[in-house]
CSV table of C-alpha atoms and ligand atoms in Angstrom, one decimal:
chain,number,residue,atom,x,y,z
A,1,UNK,CA,25.7,2.9,30.2
A,2,UNK,CA,21.9,3.4,31.0
A,3,UNK,CA,21.2,6.0,33.8
A,4,UNK,CA,19.4,3.4,35.9
A,5,UNK,CA,20.2,-0.4,36.3
A,6,UNK,CA,17.9,-2.2,33.9
A,7,UNK,CA,15.5,-4.2,35.8
A,8,UNK,CA,13.3,-5.2,32.8
A,9,UNK,CA,14.3,-5.2,29.0
A,10,UNK,CA,11.0,-5.2,26.9
A,11,UNK,CA,12.3,-3.8,23.7
A,12,UNK,CA,13.4,-6.9,21.9
A,13,UNK,CA,11.7,-5.8,18.6
A,14,UNK,CA,14.2,-3.0,18.5
A,15,UNK,CA,17.2,-5.4,19.2
A,16,UNK,CA,18.0,-8.3,21.3
A,17,UNK,CA,21.0,-9.5,23.1
A,18,UNK,CA,23.7,-11.5,21.2
A,19,UNK,CA,23.3,-15.3,21.7
A,20,UNK,CA,26.3,-17.0,23.2
A,21,UNK,CA,26.4,-19.3,20.2
A,22,UNK,CA,27.0,-16.2,18.0
A,23,UNK,CA,29.5,-14.6,20.2
A,24,UNK,CA,31.5,-17.8,20.4
A,25,UNK,CA,31.3,-18.4,16.5
A,26,UNK,CA,32.4,-14.8,15.8
A,27,UNK,CA,35.3,-14.7,18.1
A,28,UNK,CA,38.0,-16.2,16.0
A,29,UNK,CA,37.0,-14.0,13.0
A,30,UNK,CA,37.4,-10.8,15.1
A,31,UNK,CA,40.9,-12.1,16.0
A,32,UNK,CA,43.5,-14.3,14.4
A,33,UNK,CA,41.4,-15.3,11.3
A,34,UNK,CA,41.1,-11.9,9.7
A,35,UNK,CA,41.2,-12.6,6.0
A,36,UNK,CA,39.4,-10.8,3.3
A,37,UNK,CA,37.3,-13.7,1.5
A,38,UNK,CA,37.8,-12.3,-2.0
A,39,UNK,CA,41.5,-13.0,-1.8
A,40,UNK,CA,43.4,-16.0,-3.1
A,41,UNK,CA,45.8,-17.0,-0.3
A,42,UNK,CA,45.3,-19.3,2.6
A,43,UNK,CA,44.1,-16.7,5.0
A,44,UNK,CA,41.5,-15.4,2.5
A,45,UNK,CA,40.4,-18.8,1.6
A,46,UNK,CA,39.7,-19.7,5.2
A,47,UNK,CA,37.3,-16.6,5.4
A,48,UNK,CA,35.7,-17.6,2.1
A,49,UNK,CA,35.1,-21.1,3.5
A,50,UNK,CA,33.5,-19.7,6.6
A,51,UNK,CA,31.1,-17.6,4.5
A,52,UNK,CA,30.2,-20.6,2.2
A,53,UNK,CA,29.4,-22.6,5.3
A,54,UNK,CA,27.4,-19.8,6.8
A,55,UNK,CA,25.6,-19.5,3.5
A,56,UNK,CA,24.7,-23.2,3.4
A,57,UNK,CA,23.4,-23.1,7.1
A,58,UNK,CA,21.4,-19.9,6.5
A,59,UNK,CA,20.0,-21.3,3.2
A,60,UNK,CA,18.9,-24.4,4.8
A,61,UNK,CA,17.1,-22.6,7.7
A,62,UNK,CA,15.5,-20.0,5.4
A,63,UNK,CA,14.3,-22.7,2.8
A,64,UNK,CA,16.3,-21.4,-0.3
A,65,UNK,CA,19.3,-22.4,-2.2
A,66,UNK,CA,22.7,-21.2,-1.1
A,67,UNK,CA,23.0,-19.3,-4.3
A,68,UNK,CA,19.8,-17.5,-3.5
A,69,UNK,CA,21.3,-15.9,-0.3
A,70,UNK,CA,22.6,-12.3,-0.8
A,71,UNK,CA,24.4,-11.0,2.4
A,72,UNK,CA,23.7,-7.4,3.2
A,73,UNK,CA,24.5,-5.0,5.8
A,74,UNK,CA,21.1,-5.5,7.6
A,75,UNK,CA,17.4,-5.4,7.1
A,76,UNK,CA,17.3,-2.0,5.8
A,77,UNK,CA,19.7,-2.7,3.1
A,78,UNK,CA,18.0,-5.9,2.2
A,79,UNK,CA,14.6,-4.1,1.8
A,80,UNK,CA,16.1,-1.3,-0.2
A,81,UNK,CA,17.7,-3.8,-2.5
A,82,UNK,CA,14.4,-5.7,-2.9
A,83,UNK,CA,12.3,-2.8,-3.8
A,84,UNK,CA,14.7,-0.5,-5.7
A,85,UNK,CA,16.5,-3.5,-7.3
A,86,UNK,CA,13.4,-5.2,-8.7
A,87,UNK,CA,12.0,-1.7,-9.9
A,88,UNK,CA,15.3,-0.9,-11.7
A,89,UNK,CA,15.1,-4.5,-13.3
A,90,UNK,CA,11.5,-4.2,-14.2
A,91,UNK,CA,9.9,-0.8,-14.0
A,92,UNK,CA,6.2,-0.6,-13.1
A,93,UNK,CA,3.9,0.1,-10.1
A,94,UNK,CA,5.2,-1.1,-6.7
A,95,UNK,CA,2.4,-1.8,-4.2
A,96,UNK,CA,3.1,-2.1,-0.4
A,97,UNK,CA,1.0,-2.5,2.8
A,98,UNK,CA,0.4,0.7,4.7
A,99,UNK,CA,2.0,-0.8,7.7
A,100,UNK,CA,5.5,-1.7,6.3
A,101,UNK,CA,8.6,-0.6,8.0
A,102,UNK,CA,10.2,2.7,6.7
A,103,UNK,CA,13.0,0.5,5.3
A,104,UNK,CA,10.3,-0.5,2.7
A,105,UNK,CA,7.9,2.6,2.7
A,106,UNK,CA,10.6,5.0,1.8
A,107,UNK,CA,12.0,3.2,-1.3
A,108,UNK,CA,8.5,2.4,-2.4
A,109,UNK,CA,7.7,6.2,-2.2
A,110,UNK,CA,11.1,6.9,-4.2
A,111,UNK,CA,9.7,4.8,-7.1
A,112,UNK,CA,6.1,6.3,-6.8
A,113,UNK,CA,4.4,3.2,-5.4
A,114,UNK,CA,1.2,3.1,-3.7
A,115,UNK,CA,0.0,1.5,-0.4
A,116,UNK,CA,-2.8,-1.0,0.4
A,117,UNK,CA,-4.9,-0.7,3.5
A,118,UNK,CA,-5.0,-3.0,6.7
A,119,UNK,CA,-7.9,-3.7,8.9
A,120,UNK,CA,-8.3,-2.8,12.6
A,121,UNK,CA,-6.0,-5.8,13.7
A,122,UNK,CA,-3.2,-4.7,11.5
A,123,UNK,CA,-3.7,-7.4,8.9
A,124,UNK,CA,-3.5,-6.5,5.1
A,125,UNK,CA,-6.9,-6.2,3.3
A,126,UNK,CA,-6.6,-8.8,0.5
A,127,UNK,CA,-9.7,-7.6,-1.3
A,128,UNK,CA,-8.1,-4.2,-1.5
A,129,UNK,CA,-4.9,-5.7,-2.7
A,130,UNK,CA,-6.9,-7.6,-5.4
A,131,UNK,CA,-8.5,-4.2,-6.5
A,132,UNK,CA,-5.3,-2.4,-6.6
A,133,UNK,CA,-3.8,-5.0,-8.7
A,134,UNK,CA,-6.5,-4.8,-11.1
A,135,UNK,CA,-6.7,-1.0,-11.0
A,136,UNK,CA,-2.9,-0.4,-11.7
A,137,UNK,CA,-2.5,-3.0,-14.3
A,138,UNK,CA,1.3,-2.8,-14.4
A,139,UNK,CA,2.2,-4.0,-10.9
A,140,UNK,CA,5.7,-5.5,-10.9
A,141,UNK,CA,6.2,-5.9,-7.3
A,142,UNK,CA,4.0,-6.4,-4.2
A,143,UNK,CA,5.7,-5.9,-0.8
A,144,UNK,CA,4.0,-7.0,2.4
A,145,UNK,CA,5.9,-7.8,5.7
A,146,UNK,CA,5.5,-11.3,7.1
A,147,UNK,CA,4.9,-9.7,10.6
A,148,UNK,CA,4.7,-6.1,11.7
A,149,UNK,CA,7.3,-4.5,13.9
A,150,UNK,CA,4.9,-2.3,15.9
A,151,UNK,CA,1.9,-4.3,16.8
A,152,UNK,CA,3.1,-7.9,15.7
A,153,UNK,CA,0.4,-8.7,13.3
A,154,UNK,CA,1.3,-11.6,11.0
A,155,UNK,CA,0.4,-11.2,7.3
A,156,UNK,CA,-1.2,-13.6,4.9
A,157,UNK,CA,1.9,-13.9,2.8
A,158,UNK,CA,0.9,-17.0,0.9
A,159,UNK,CA,-2.6,-15.5,-0.1
A,160,UNK,CA,-1.0,-12.2,-0.9
A,161,UNK,CA,1.5,-14.0,-3.2
A,162,UNK,CA,-1.0,-15.9,-5.0
A,163,UNK,CA,-2.8,-12.8,-5.9
A,164,UNK,CA,0.3,-11.0,-6.9
A,165,UNK,CA,1.7,-13.8,-9.0
A,166,UNK,CA,-1.7,-14.1,-10.7
A,167,UNK,CA,-1.0,-10.7,-11.9
A,168,UNK,CA,2.6,-11.3,-13.0
A,169,UNK,CA,4.0,-9.3,-10.1
A,170,UNK,CA,7.1,-10.4,-8.0
A,171,UNK,CA,6.7,-10.6,-4.2
A,172,UNK,CA,9.0,-9.3,-1.5
A,173,UNK,CA,8.3,-9.9,2.1
A,174,UNK,CA,10.2,-8.2,5.0
A,175,UNK,CA,10.5,-11.1,7.5
A,176,UNK,CA,12.7,-9.2,9.8
A,177,UNK,CA,10.4,-9.5,12.8
A,178,UNK,CA,8.8,-12.8,11.8
A,179,UNK,CA,12.2,-14.6,11.6
A,180,UNK,CA,12.5,-14.3,15.4
A,181,UNK,CA,9.5,-16.4,16.0
A,182,UNK,CA,8.3,-18.3,12.8
A,183,UNK,CA,9.7,-20.7,10.4
A,184,UNK,CA,10.5,-18.5,7.5
A,185,UNK,CA,11.2,-21.4,5.3
A,186,UNK,CA,7.5,-22.2,5.7
A,187,UNK,CA,5.7,-18.8,6.1
A,188,UNK,CA,7.6,-16.9,3.6
A,189,UNK,CA,8.0,-19.7,1.0
A,190,UNK,CA,5.9,-18.1,-1.6
A,191,UNK,CA,7.8,-14.9,-1.6
A,192,UNK,CA,10.3,-14.2,-4.4
A,193,UNK,CA,12.4,-12.0,-2.1
A,194,UNK,CA,12.7,-12.2,1.7
A,195,UNK,CA,14.6,-9.9,3.9
A,196,UNK,CA,15.9,-10.8,7.4
A,197,UNK,CA,18.2,-9.0,9.8
A,198,UNK,CA,20.6,-10.8,12.3
A,199,UNK,CA,20.3,-8.6,15.3
A,200,UNK,CA,16.5,-9.3,15.8
A,201,UNK,CA,17.3,-13.0,16.4
A,202,UNK,CA,20.2,-12.8,18.6
A,203,UNK,CA,22.9,-12.1,15.9
A,204,UNK,CA,25.3,-9.1,15.6
A,205,UNK,CA,23.9,-5.9,14.4
A,206,UNK,CA,24.7,-4.6,10.8
A,207,UNK,CA,24.3,-7.8,8.8
A,208,UNK,CA,21.4,-9.4,7.1
A,209,UNK,CA,20.2,-11.4,4.2
A,210,UNK,CA,18.1,-10.8,1.1
A,211,UNK,CA,16.8,-14.2,-0.2
A,212,UNK,CA,16.5,-13.6,-4.0
A,213,UNK,CA,14.9,-16.7,-5.6
A,214,UNK,CA,16.3,-17.7,-9.0
A,215,UNK,CA,14.9,-15.9,-11.9
A,216,UNK,CA,13.6,-12.9,-9.8
A,217,UNK,CA,14.4,-9.8,-11.7
A,218,UNK,CA,16.9,-7.9,-9.6
A,219,UNK,CA,19.6,-5.3,-10.3
A,220,UNK,CA,22.1,-4.2,-7.7
A,221,UNK,CA,22.0,-0.9,-5.8
A,222,UNK,CA,25.7,-1.1,-4.7
A,223,UNK,CA,28.3,-1.7,-7.4
A,224,UNK,CA,32.1,-2.3,-6.9
A,225,UNK,CA,34.0,-5.5,-6.4
A,226,UNK,CA,31.2,-7.8,-7.7
A,227,UNK,CA,30.7,-9.7,-4.4
A,228,UNK,CA,27.5,-11.6,-3.9
A,229,UNK,CA,27.1,-12.6,-7.5
A,230,UNK,CA,27.4,-8.9,-8.6
A,231,UNK,CA,24.3,-8.1,-6.4
A,232,UNK,CA,26.0,-6.6,-3.4
A,233,UNK,CA,29.4,-5.4,-3.9
A,234,UNK,CA,31.6,-4.6,-0.8
A,235,UNK,CA,34.0,-6.7,1.5
A,236,UNK,CA,32.1,-9.1,3.4
A,237,UNK,CA,31.4,-8.7,7.1
A,238,UNK,CA,33.0,-12.2,7.9
A,239,UNK,CA,32.4,-12.2,11.6
A,240,UNK,CA,29.0,-10.8,11.2
A,241,UNK,CA,28.0,-13.4,8.7
A,242,UNK,CA,29.4,-16.3,10.9
A,243,UNK,CA,27.5,-14.9,14.0
A,244,UNK,CA,24.3,-14.5,12.1
A,245,UNK,CA,24.4,-18.2,10.9
A,246,UNK,CA,25.1,-19.4,14.5
A,247,UNK,CA,22.4,-17.2,15.9
A,248,UNK,CA,19.9,-18.4,13.4
A,249,UNK,CA,20.8,-22.1,14.0
A,250,UNK,CA,20.4,-21.5,17.8
A,251,UNK,CA,17.3,-19.8,17.2
A,252,UNK,CA,15.8,-22.4,15.1
A,253,UNK,CA,16.8,-25.1,17.5
A,254,UNK,CA,15.0,-23.3,20.5
A,255,UNK,CA,12.2,-21.5,18.4
A,256,UNK,CA,9.2,-23.6,19.5
A,257,UNK,CA,10.2,-23.8,23.1
A,258,UNK,CA,11.0,-20.1,23.2
A,259,UNK,CA,7.8,-19.1,21.4
A,260,UNK,CA,5.6,-21.2,24.0
A,261,UNK,CA,7.5,-19.8,27.0
A,262,UNK,CA,7.6,-16.2,25.8
A,263,UNK,CA,4.0,-16.4,24.5
A,264,UNK,CA,2.9,-17.4,28.0
A,265,UNK,CA,5.0,-14.6,29.6
A,266,UNK,CA,3.3,-12.1,27.1
A,267,UNK,CA,-0.2,-13.3,27.9
A,268,UNK,CA,0.4,-13.0,31.5
A,269,UNK,CA,1.7,-9.4,31.1
A,270,UNK,CA,-1.3,-8.5,29.0
A,271,UNK,CA,-3.7,-9.9,31.5
A,272,UNK,CA,-2.2,-8.2,34.4
A,273,UNK,CA,-1.9,-4.7,32.7
A,274,UNK,CA,-5.3,-4.7,31.1
A,275,UNK,CA,-7.0,-5.6,34.5
A,276,UNK,CA,-5.0,-3.1,36.5
A,277,UNK,CA,-5.0,-0.2,34.0
A,278,UNK,CA,-8.5,1.2,33.5
A,279,UNK,CA,-9.3,1.8,29.7
A,280,UNK,CA,-6.1,0.3,28.4
A,281,UNK,CA,-6.7,-1.3,25.0
A,282,UNK,CA,-4.7,-4.1,23.3
A,283,UNK,CA,-4.3,-2.2,20.0
A,284,UNK,CA,-4.2,-5.2,17.5
A,285,UNK,CA,-6.3,-7.4,19.6
A,286,UNK,CA,-9.1,-5.5,21.1
A,287,UNK,CA,-11.4,-8.6,21.6
A,288,UNK,CA,-8.5,-10.5,23.1
A,289,UNK,CA,-7.9,-12.6,20.1
A,290,UNK,CA,-4.1,-13.0,19.8
A,291,UNK,CA,-3.9,-15.7,17.3
A,292,UNK,CA,-2.7,-13.4,14.5
A,293,UNK,CA,0.1,-11.9,16.7
A,294,UNK,CA,3.7,-12.8,17.1
A,295,UNK,CA,4.2,-14.3,20.7
A,296,UNK,CA,6.7,-11.6,21.8
A,297,UNK,CA,4.7,-8.5,21.1
A,298,UNK,CA,2.1,-6.6,23.4
A,299,UNK,CA,1.0,-3.2,22.1
A,300,UNK,CA,-1.2,-1.1,24.3
A,301,UNK,CA,-3.0,2.2,23.8
A,302,UNK,CA,-3.5,4.0,27.3
A,303,UNK,CA,-5.8,7.0,27.1
A,304,UNK,CA,-4.9,9.9,29.4
A,305,UNK,CA,-1.3,9.6,29.2
A,306,UNK,CA,1.5,10.7,26.8
A,307,UNK,CA,4.0,7.9,25.5
A,308,UNK,CA,7.0,10.2,25.9
A,309,UNK,CA,6.2,10.8,29.7
A,310,UNK,CA,5.5,7.1,30.3
A,311,UNK,CA,8.6,5.9,28.7
A,312,UNK,CA,10.6,8.4,30.7
A,313,UNK,CA,9.1,7.2,34.1
A,314,UNK,CA,9.5,3.5,33.1
A,315,UNK,CA,13.2,4.2,32.1
A,316,UNK,CA,13.7,5.9,35.5
A,317,UNK,CA,12.5,2.5,37.0
A,318,UNK,CA,15.0,0.6,34.8
A,319,UNK,CA,12.2,-0.7,32.4
A,320,UNK,CA,13.2,-0.4,28.7
A,321,UNK,CA,10.2,-0.1,26.4
A,322,UNK,CA,9.1,1.8,23.3
A,323,UNK,CA,6.2,3.7,21.8
A,324,UNK,CA,6.6,2.5,18.3
A,325,UNK,CA,9.5,1.5,16.1
A,326,UNK,CA,12.8,3.0,16.9
A,327,UNK,CA,13.7,5.7,14.6
A,328,UNK,CA,17.2,7.4,14.1
A,329,UNK,CA,16.4,10.5,16.1
A,330,UNK,CA,15.0,8.5,19.1
A,331,UNK,CA,12.2,11.0,18.9
A,332,UNK,CA,8.6,10.0,19.1
A,333,UNK,CA,6.6,10.4,15.8
A,334,UNK,CA,2.9,9.7,15.1
A,335,UNK,CA,2.7,6.1,14.0
A,336,UNK,CA,1.7,5.3,10.5
A,337,UNK,CA,0.9,1.9,11.5
A,338,UNK,CA,-1.7,2.9,14.1
A,339,UNK,CA,-3.1,5.5,11.7
A,340,UNK,CA,-3.5,2.9,9.0
A,341,UNK,CA,-5.3,0.5,11.5
A,342,UNK,CA,-7.7,3.4,12.3
A,343,UNK,CA,-6.7,3.7,15.9
A,344,UNK,CA,-8.2,7.1,17.1
A,345,UNK,CA,-5.6,10.0,17.3
A,346,UNK,CA,-6.3,10.6,21.0
A,347,UNK,CA,-5.5,6.8,21.8
A,348,UNK,CA,-2.1,6.9,19.7
A,349,UNK,CA,-0.7,9.4,22.1
A,350,UNK,CA,-0.6,6.9,24.7
A,351,UNK,CA,0.9,4.1,22.7
A,352,UNK,CA,3.2,1.6,24.4
A,353,UNK,CA,5.0,-1.3,22.7
A,354,UNK,CA,6.2,-4.0,25.0
A,355,UNK,CA,8.2,-6.6,23.2
A,356,UNK,CA,9.7,-9.9,24.9
A,357,UNK,CA,12.5,-12.1,23.7
A,358,UNK,CA,14.8,-15.0,24.3
A,359,UNK,CA,16.1,-13.6,27.5
A,360,UNK,CA,12.7,-12.5,28.9
A,361,UNK,CA,11.9,-13.8,32.3
A,362,UNK,CA,9.0,-14.1,34.9
A,363,UNK,CA,10.8,-11.5,37.1
A,364,UNK,CA,10.8,-9.0,34.3
A,365,UNK,CA,7.0,-9.5,33.8
A,366,UNK,CA,6.6,-9.1,37.6
A,367,UNK,CA,8.5,-5.8,37.5
A,368,UNK,CA,6.4,-4.3,34.7
A,369,UNK,CA,3.3,-5.4,36.5
A,370,UNK,CA,4.5,-3.7,39.6
A,371,UNK,CA,5.5,-0.4,38.1
A,372,UNK,CA,3.4,0.4,34.9
A,373,UNK,CA,0.0,0.5,36.6
A,374,UNK,CA,1.4,2.8,39.2
A,375,UNK,CA,3.1,5.0,36.7
A,376,UNK,CA,-0.1,5.5,34.7
A,377,UNK,CA,-2.1,6.4,37.7
A,378,UNK,CA,0.5,8.9,38.6
A,379,UNK,CA,0.5,10.5,35.0
A,380,UNK,CA,-3.3,10.5,35.0
A,381,UNK,CA,-3.4,12.1,38.5
A,382,UNK,CA,-1.1,14.8,37.3
A,383,UNK,CA,-3.3,16.0,34.4
B,1,PLP,N1,12.1,-4.2,8.9
B,1,PLP,C1,11.4,-4.3,10.1
B,1,PLP,C2,10.2,-4.9,10.2
B,1,PLP,C3,12.1,-4.0,11.2
B,1,PLP,O1,11.7,-4.3,12.4
B,1,PLP,C4,13.5,-3.4,11.1
B,1,PLP,C5,14.2,-3.0,12.4
B,1,PLP,O2,13.7,-2.3,13.3
B,1,PLP,C6,14.1,-3.3,9.9
B,1,PLP,C7,13.4,-3.7,8.8
B,1,PLP,C8,15.5,-2.6,9.7
B,1,PLP,O3,16.4,-3.6,9.9
B,1,PLP,P1,17.9,-3.2,10.4
B,1,PLP,O4,17.9,-2.7,11.7
B,1,PLP,O5,18.8,-4.5,10.4
B,1,PLP,O6,18.3,-2.3,9.3
């Protein structure tokens, strides 16, 4: 349990509470309906049918055919399968944006790939991508996330795909954060491979999907029982898959209303904090234009404070926030995303990511507006 009662949860990009629809859909599969869907008897067949139905639902909502859905153990596994699996099937140069999540960057590094720069707003530089495609000459995969997990910048996936396809390269997009707010069937439609993760949109943790469109060269990274059309062996996480489908459907039904409501909350939070904290900068929207950002993300750099001290005092006040992406150790590391955006090193020391989600309320925004400016003033005074 947290040491303090939580008064405001602003770390939805790390994970978000389970939606009630997902919890209800999962319950039978954690109880009496326990079959292994690879079996032949009635109990197994029931599990198989549940997976088939979830696959149909997810395919419809992600804009692909059911047999293009590959269930995985989360977003990281989907990204690894996309990068390492396409490289194994068709070796060549892999290009990634410099602001990808480590789940993409590390496999890209493993296969000796290169990165493409972004601008000061966190958006990939299309002319640099075009130049890199020409310079390398043997690019087989371009991977650019649909939206960034630290600053929330939405990427020009369609334009990027057009360039990549012109050079014969396949396209992967990590849509893990984008799937919370955008219609993936539209914004990621031009990508050959699309990764999503259930726990970011209100499904359970440890389950995700790689959409692998028909004809995309892809080798498995995990072999064994041959599940998922030989692309991802391993007994299915039936409850997880059923819960993910229910969460995705609930999210899709509420998406426009939630995006408008939460976007307005985020804007109110931004306005209040920027007016109350001298010299604070909205990292990916220094001019106040948030049109390229996800509605739930507010990323600030606050000069004269250290993120670690800030997060500690916020936690003491029951406010959950983050400095950058969550990493396994929980330790703060310098952000490669801010470095790629050209954020001055002195400013990155005071980075703060506040991410809102489907459960966010006006009361939580009020709480942060009450506490954060005072905490910053206190830390600045102590220097
Ligand atoms: N990609 C992005 C953009 C993310 O934000 C995350 C999670 O933080 C992941 C991939 C990894 O997803 P998972 O936690 O399901 O492994």
